[in-house]
Amino acid sequence: MHAATVLIVEHDVLVRHPLAEYLRECGYRVVEAAHHDEAHECLEGGKHNIDVALIDIGGPTGSGFALSAWIRSNYPTVKTMLGATVGKVLALAGDLCEEGPQAARKLNYRPVLDHIRQLLATRKGP
């Protein structure tokens, strides 16, 4: 079994990068997309084998809801997670590690980790 791959779709590099680094330290493979077009490319290319997409619902690049619906329609094995605010997105990443690395800032990634684990546990297939 391969390490799960998480696609983070977030326009704000100050949110995306620390979250990606945290998840990498937890053993996940992480692909970063600054906008929806990049997310489409990551999925359509097929080289990343995405398991979970963590998507900001707002931002300047379009609706996270629309991207999530597109992913569910075109890539039904990819689980999606939506985050509403910086705090909420960071909170969703919280429990990806049993004993996660210490963040430089006081951020709670545990809920995100828990949710990714739940999504991966319900995934069908290899």
PDB file of C-alpha atoms in Angstrom:
ATOM      1  CA  MET A   1       0.000   0.000   0.000  1.00  0.00           C
ATOM      2  CA  HIS A   2       1.309   3.436  -0.922  1.00  0.00           C
ATOM      3  CA  ALA A   3       1.406   6.446   1.370  1.00  0.00           C
ATOM      4  CA  ALA A   4      -1.804   8.407   0.884  1.00  0.00           C
ATOM      5  CA  THR A   5      -1.537  11.482  -1.322  1.00  0.00           C
ATOM      6  CA  VAL A   6      -3.296  14.688  -0.309  1.00  0.00           C
ATOM      7  CA  LEU A   7      -3.975  17.495  -2.786  1.00  0.00           C
ATOM      8  CA  ILE A   8      -4.169  20.890  -1.067  1.00  0.00           C
ATOM      9  CA  VAL A   9      -6.011  23.534  -3.085  1.00  0.00           C
ATOM     10  CA  GLU A  10      -5.429  26.881  -1.389  1.00  0.00           C
ATOM     11  CA  HIS A  11      -4.494  30.226  -2.942  1.00  0.00           C
ATOM     12  CA  ASP A  12      -2.816  31.588   0.192  1.00  0.00           C
ATOM     13  CA  VAL A  13       0.754  30.278   0.291  1.00  0.00           C
ATOM     14  CA  LEU A  14       0.981  31.214   3.989  1.00  0.00           C
ATOM     15  CA  VAL A  15      -1.742  28.653   4.684  1.00  0.00           C
ATOM     16  CA  ARG A  16      -0.938  26.085   2.002  1.00  0.00           C
ATOM     17  CA  HIS A  17       2.785  25.697   2.574  1.00  0.00           C
ATOM     18  CA  PRO A  18       2.823  25.135   6.378  1.00  0.00           C
ATOM     19  CA  LEU A  19      -0.091  22.721   6.074  1.00  0.00           C
ATOM     20  CA  ALA A  20       1.683  20.828   3.295  1.00  0.00           C
ATOM     21  CA  GLU A  21       4.905  20.623   5.302  1.00  0.00           C
ATOM     22  CA  TYR A  22       3.019  19.372   8.348  1.00  0.00           C
ATOM     23  CA  LEU A  23       1.303  16.636   6.346  1.00  0.00           C
ATOM     24  CA  ARG A  24       4.618  15.634   4.752  1.00  0.00           C
ATOM     25  CA  GLU A  25       6.179  15.310   8.204  1.00  0.00           C
ATOM     26  CA  CYS A  26       3.263  13.021   9.058  1.00  0.00           C
ATOM     27  CA  GLY A  27       4.200  10.728   6.181  1.00  0.00           C
ATOM     28  CA  TYR A  28       1.707  11.834   3.541  1.00  0.00           C
ATOM     29  CA  ARG A  29       2.615  12.671  -0.003  1.00  0.00           C
ATOM     30  CA  VAL A  30       1.350  16.175  -0.687  1.00  0.00           C
ATOM     31  CA  VAL A  31       0.587  17.945  -3.946  1.00  0.00           C
ATOM     32  CA  GLU A  32      -0.049  21.678  -3.776  1.00  0.00           C
ATOM     33  CA  ALA A  33      -2.310  23.670  -6.078  1.00  0.00           C
ATOM     34  CA  ALA A  34      -2.685  27.440  -5.825  1.00  0.00           C
ATOM     35  CA  HIS A  35      -5.889  27.489  -7.863  1.00  0.00           C
ATOM     36  CA  HIS A  36      -8.535  25.285  -9.422  1.00  0.00           C
ATOM     37  CA  ASP A  37      -6.821  25.035 -12.810  1.00  0.00           C
ATOM     38  CA  GLU A  38      -3.734  23.598 -11.117  1.00  0.00           C
ATOM     39  CA  ALA A  39      -5.942  21.153  -9.208  1.00  0.00           C
ATOM     40  CA  HIS A  40      -7.524  20.008 -12.489  1.00  0.00           C
ATOM     41  CA  GLU A  41      -4.059  19.476 -13.983  1.00  0.00           C
ATOM     42  CA  CYS A  42      -2.917  17.459 -10.968  1.00  0.00           C
ATOM     43  CA  LEU A  43      -5.914  15.165 -11.201  1.00  0.00           C
ATOM     44  CA  GLU A  44      -6.152  14.901 -14.991  1.00  0.00           C
ATOM     45  CA  GLY A  45      -2.483  14.084 -15.431  1.00  0.00           C
ATOM     46  CA  GLY A  46      -2.911  10.942 -13.346  1.00  0.00           C
ATOM     47  CA  LYS A  47       0.693  10.933 -12.173  1.00  0.00           C
ATOM     48  CA  HIS A  48      -0.088  11.931  -8.576  1.00  0.00           C
ATOM     49  CA  ASN A  49      -2.679   9.264  -7.652  1.00  0.00           C
ATOM     50  CA  ILE A  50      -4.582  11.647  -5.351  1.00  0.00           C
ATOM     51  CA  ASP A  51      -6.463  10.061  -2.430  1.00  0.00           C
ATOM     52  CA  VAL A  52      -7.835  13.147  -0.668  1.00  0.00           C
ATOM     53  CA  ALA A  53      -8.376  16.727  -1.873  1.00  0.00           C
ATOM     54  CA  LEU A  54      -8.393  19.443   0.807  1.00  0.00           C
ATOM     55  CA  ILE A  55     -10.088  22.457  -0.798  1.00  0.00           C
ATOM     56  CA  ASP A  56     -10.587  26.036   0.360  1.00  0.00           C
ATOM     57  CA  ILE A  57     -14.245  26.876  -0.335  1.00  0.00           C
ATOM     58  CA  GLY A  58     -13.566  30.516  -1.164  1.00  0.00           C
ATOM     59  CA  GLY A  59     -10.724  32.486  -2.584  1.00  0.00           C
ATOM     60  CA  PRO A  60     -10.143  34.248  -5.849  1.00  0.00           C
ATOM     61  CA  THR A  61      -9.981  31.120  -8.006  1.00  0.00           C
ATOM     62  CA  GLY A  62     -13.591  29.989  -7.776  1.00  0.00           C
ATOM     63  CA  SER A  63     -15.942  27.993  -5.634  1.00  0.00           C
ATOM     64  CA  GLY A  64     -14.496  25.122  -3.666  1.00  0.00           C
ATOM     65  CA  PHE A  65     -17.956  23.584  -3.805  1.00  0.00           C
ATOM     66  CA  ALA A  66     -17.825  23.498  -7.597  1.00  0.00           C
ATOM     67  CA  LEU A  67     -14.346  21.969  -7.585  1.00  0.00           C
ATOM     68  CA  SER A  68     -15.423  19.371  -5.051  1.00  0.00           C
ATOM     69  CA  ALA A  69     -18.463  18.470  -7.172  1.00  0.00           C
ATOM     70  CA  TRP A  70     -16.263  18.184 -10.286  1.00  0.00           C
ATOM     71  CA  ILE A  71     -13.849  15.887  -8.440  1.00  0.00           C
ATOM     72  CA  ARG A  72     -16.663  13.688  -7.127  1.00  0.00           C
ATOM     73  CA  SER A  73     -18.126  13.405 -10.631  1.00  0.00           C
ATOM     74  CA  ASN A  74     -14.869  12.735 -12.459  1.00  0.00           C
ATOM     75  CA  TYR A  75     -12.756  11.014  -9.785  1.00  0.00           C
ATOM     76  CA  PRO A  76     -15.172   9.203  -7.464  1.00  0.00           C
ATOM     77  CA  THR A  77     -12.382   7.447  -5.556  1.00  0.00           C
ATOM     78  CA  VAL A  78     -10.885  10.794  -4.466  1.00  0.00           C
ATOM     79  CA  LYS A  79     -12.302  11.939  -1.143  1.00  0.00           C
ATOM     80  CA  THR A  80     -12.860  15.681  -0.713  1.00  0.00           C
ATOM     81  CA  MET A  81     -12.627  17.969   2.310  1.00  0.00           C
ATOM     82  CA  LEU A  82     -13.768  21.587   2.308  1.00  0.00           C
ATOM     83  CA  GLY A  83     -12.333  24.296   4.551  1.00  0.00           C
ATOM     84  CA  ALA A  84     -14.080  27.611   5.134  1.00  0.00           C
ATOM     85  CA  THR A  85     -11.488  29.787   6.833  1.00  0.00           C
ATOM     86  CA  VAL A  86      -7.780  29.702   7.519  1.00  0.00           C
ATOM     87  CA  GLY A  87      -8.528  28.559  11.051  1.00  0.00           C
ATOM     88  CA  LYS A  88     -10.920  25.892   9.885  1.00  0.00           C
ATOM     89  CA  VAL A  89      -8.581  24.578   7.172  1.00  0.00           C
ATOM     90  CA  LEU A  90      -5.729  24.399   9.675  1.00  0.00           C
ATOM     91  CA  ALA A  91      -7.987  22.745  12.201  1.00  0.00           C
ATOM     92  CA  LEU A  92      -8.907  20.078   9.642  1.00  0.00           C
ATOM     93  CA  ALA A  93      -5.242  19.045   9.321  1.00  0.00           C
ATOM     94  CA  GLY A  94      -4.747  18.426  13.029  1.00  0.00           C
ATOM     95  CA  ASP A  95      -4.807  14.698  13.599  1.00  0.00           C
ATOM     96  CA  LEU A  96      -2.938  13.323  10.631  1.00  0.00           C
ATOM     97  CA  CYS A  97      -0.137  12.139  12.906  1.00  0.00           C
ATOM     98  CA  GLU A  98      -0.320  10.103  16.077  1.00  0.00           C
ATOM     99  CA  GLU A  99       2.211  12.507  17.540  1.00  0.00           C
ATOM    100  CA  GLY A 100       2.480  15.269  15.004  1.00  0.00           C
ATOM    101  CA  PRO A 101       5.388  17.653  14.593  1.00  0.00           C
ATOM    102  CA  GLN A 102       5.254  20.865  16.530  1.00  0.00           C
ATOM    103  CA  ALA A 103       4.036  23.802  14.467  1.00  0.00           C
ATOM    104  CA  ALA A 104       6.006  27.024  14.772  1.00  0.00           C
ATOM    105  CA  ARG A 105       2.741  28.830  15.476  1.00  0.00           C
ATOM    106  CA  LYS A 106       0.022  27.527  17.755  1.00  0.00           C
ATOM    107  CA  LEU A 107      -2.161  25.794  15.149  1.00  0.00           C
ATOM    108  CA  ASN A 108      -4.430  22.832  15.726  1.00  0.00           C
ATOM    109  CA  TYR A 109      -4.017  20.417  12.814  1.00  0.00           C
ATOM    110  CA  ARG A 110      -5.568  17.463  14.640  1.00  0.00           C
ATOM    111  CA  PRO A 111      -9.133  17.717  13.218  1.00  0.00           C
ATOM    112  CA  VAL A 112      -7.831  17.742   9.622  1.00  0.00           C
ATOM    113  CA  LEU A 113      -5.754  14.656  10.258  1.00  0.00           C
ATOM    114  CA  ASP A 114      -8.718  12.870  11.859  1.00  0.00           C
ATOM    115  CA  HIS A 115     -10.932  13.691   8.925  1.00  0.00           C
ATOM    116  CA  ILE A 116      -8.385  12.547   6.327  1.00  0.00           C
ATOM    117  CA  ARG A 117      -8.004   9.279   8.224  1.00  0.00           C
ATOM    118  CA  GLN A 118     -11.784   8.812   8.250  1.00  0.00           C
ATOM    119  CA  LEU A 119     -12.020   9.491   4.522  1.00  0.00           C
ATOM    120  CA  LEU A 120      -9.230   7.057   3.745  1.00  0.00           C
ATOM    121  CA  ALA A 121     -10.814   4.392   5.951  1.00  0.00           C
ATOM    122  CA  THR A 122     -14.031   4.556   3.899  1.00  0.00           C
ATOM    123  CA  ARG A 123     -12.235   4.409   0.537  1.00  0.00           C
ATOM    124  CA  LYS A 124     -12.970   1.396  -1.597  1.00  0.00           C
ATOM    125  CA  GLY A 125     -10.380  -0.274  -3.754  1.00  0.00           C
ATOM    126  CA  PRO A 126      -6.598  -0.750  -3.461  1.00  0.00           C
TER     127      PRO A 126
END
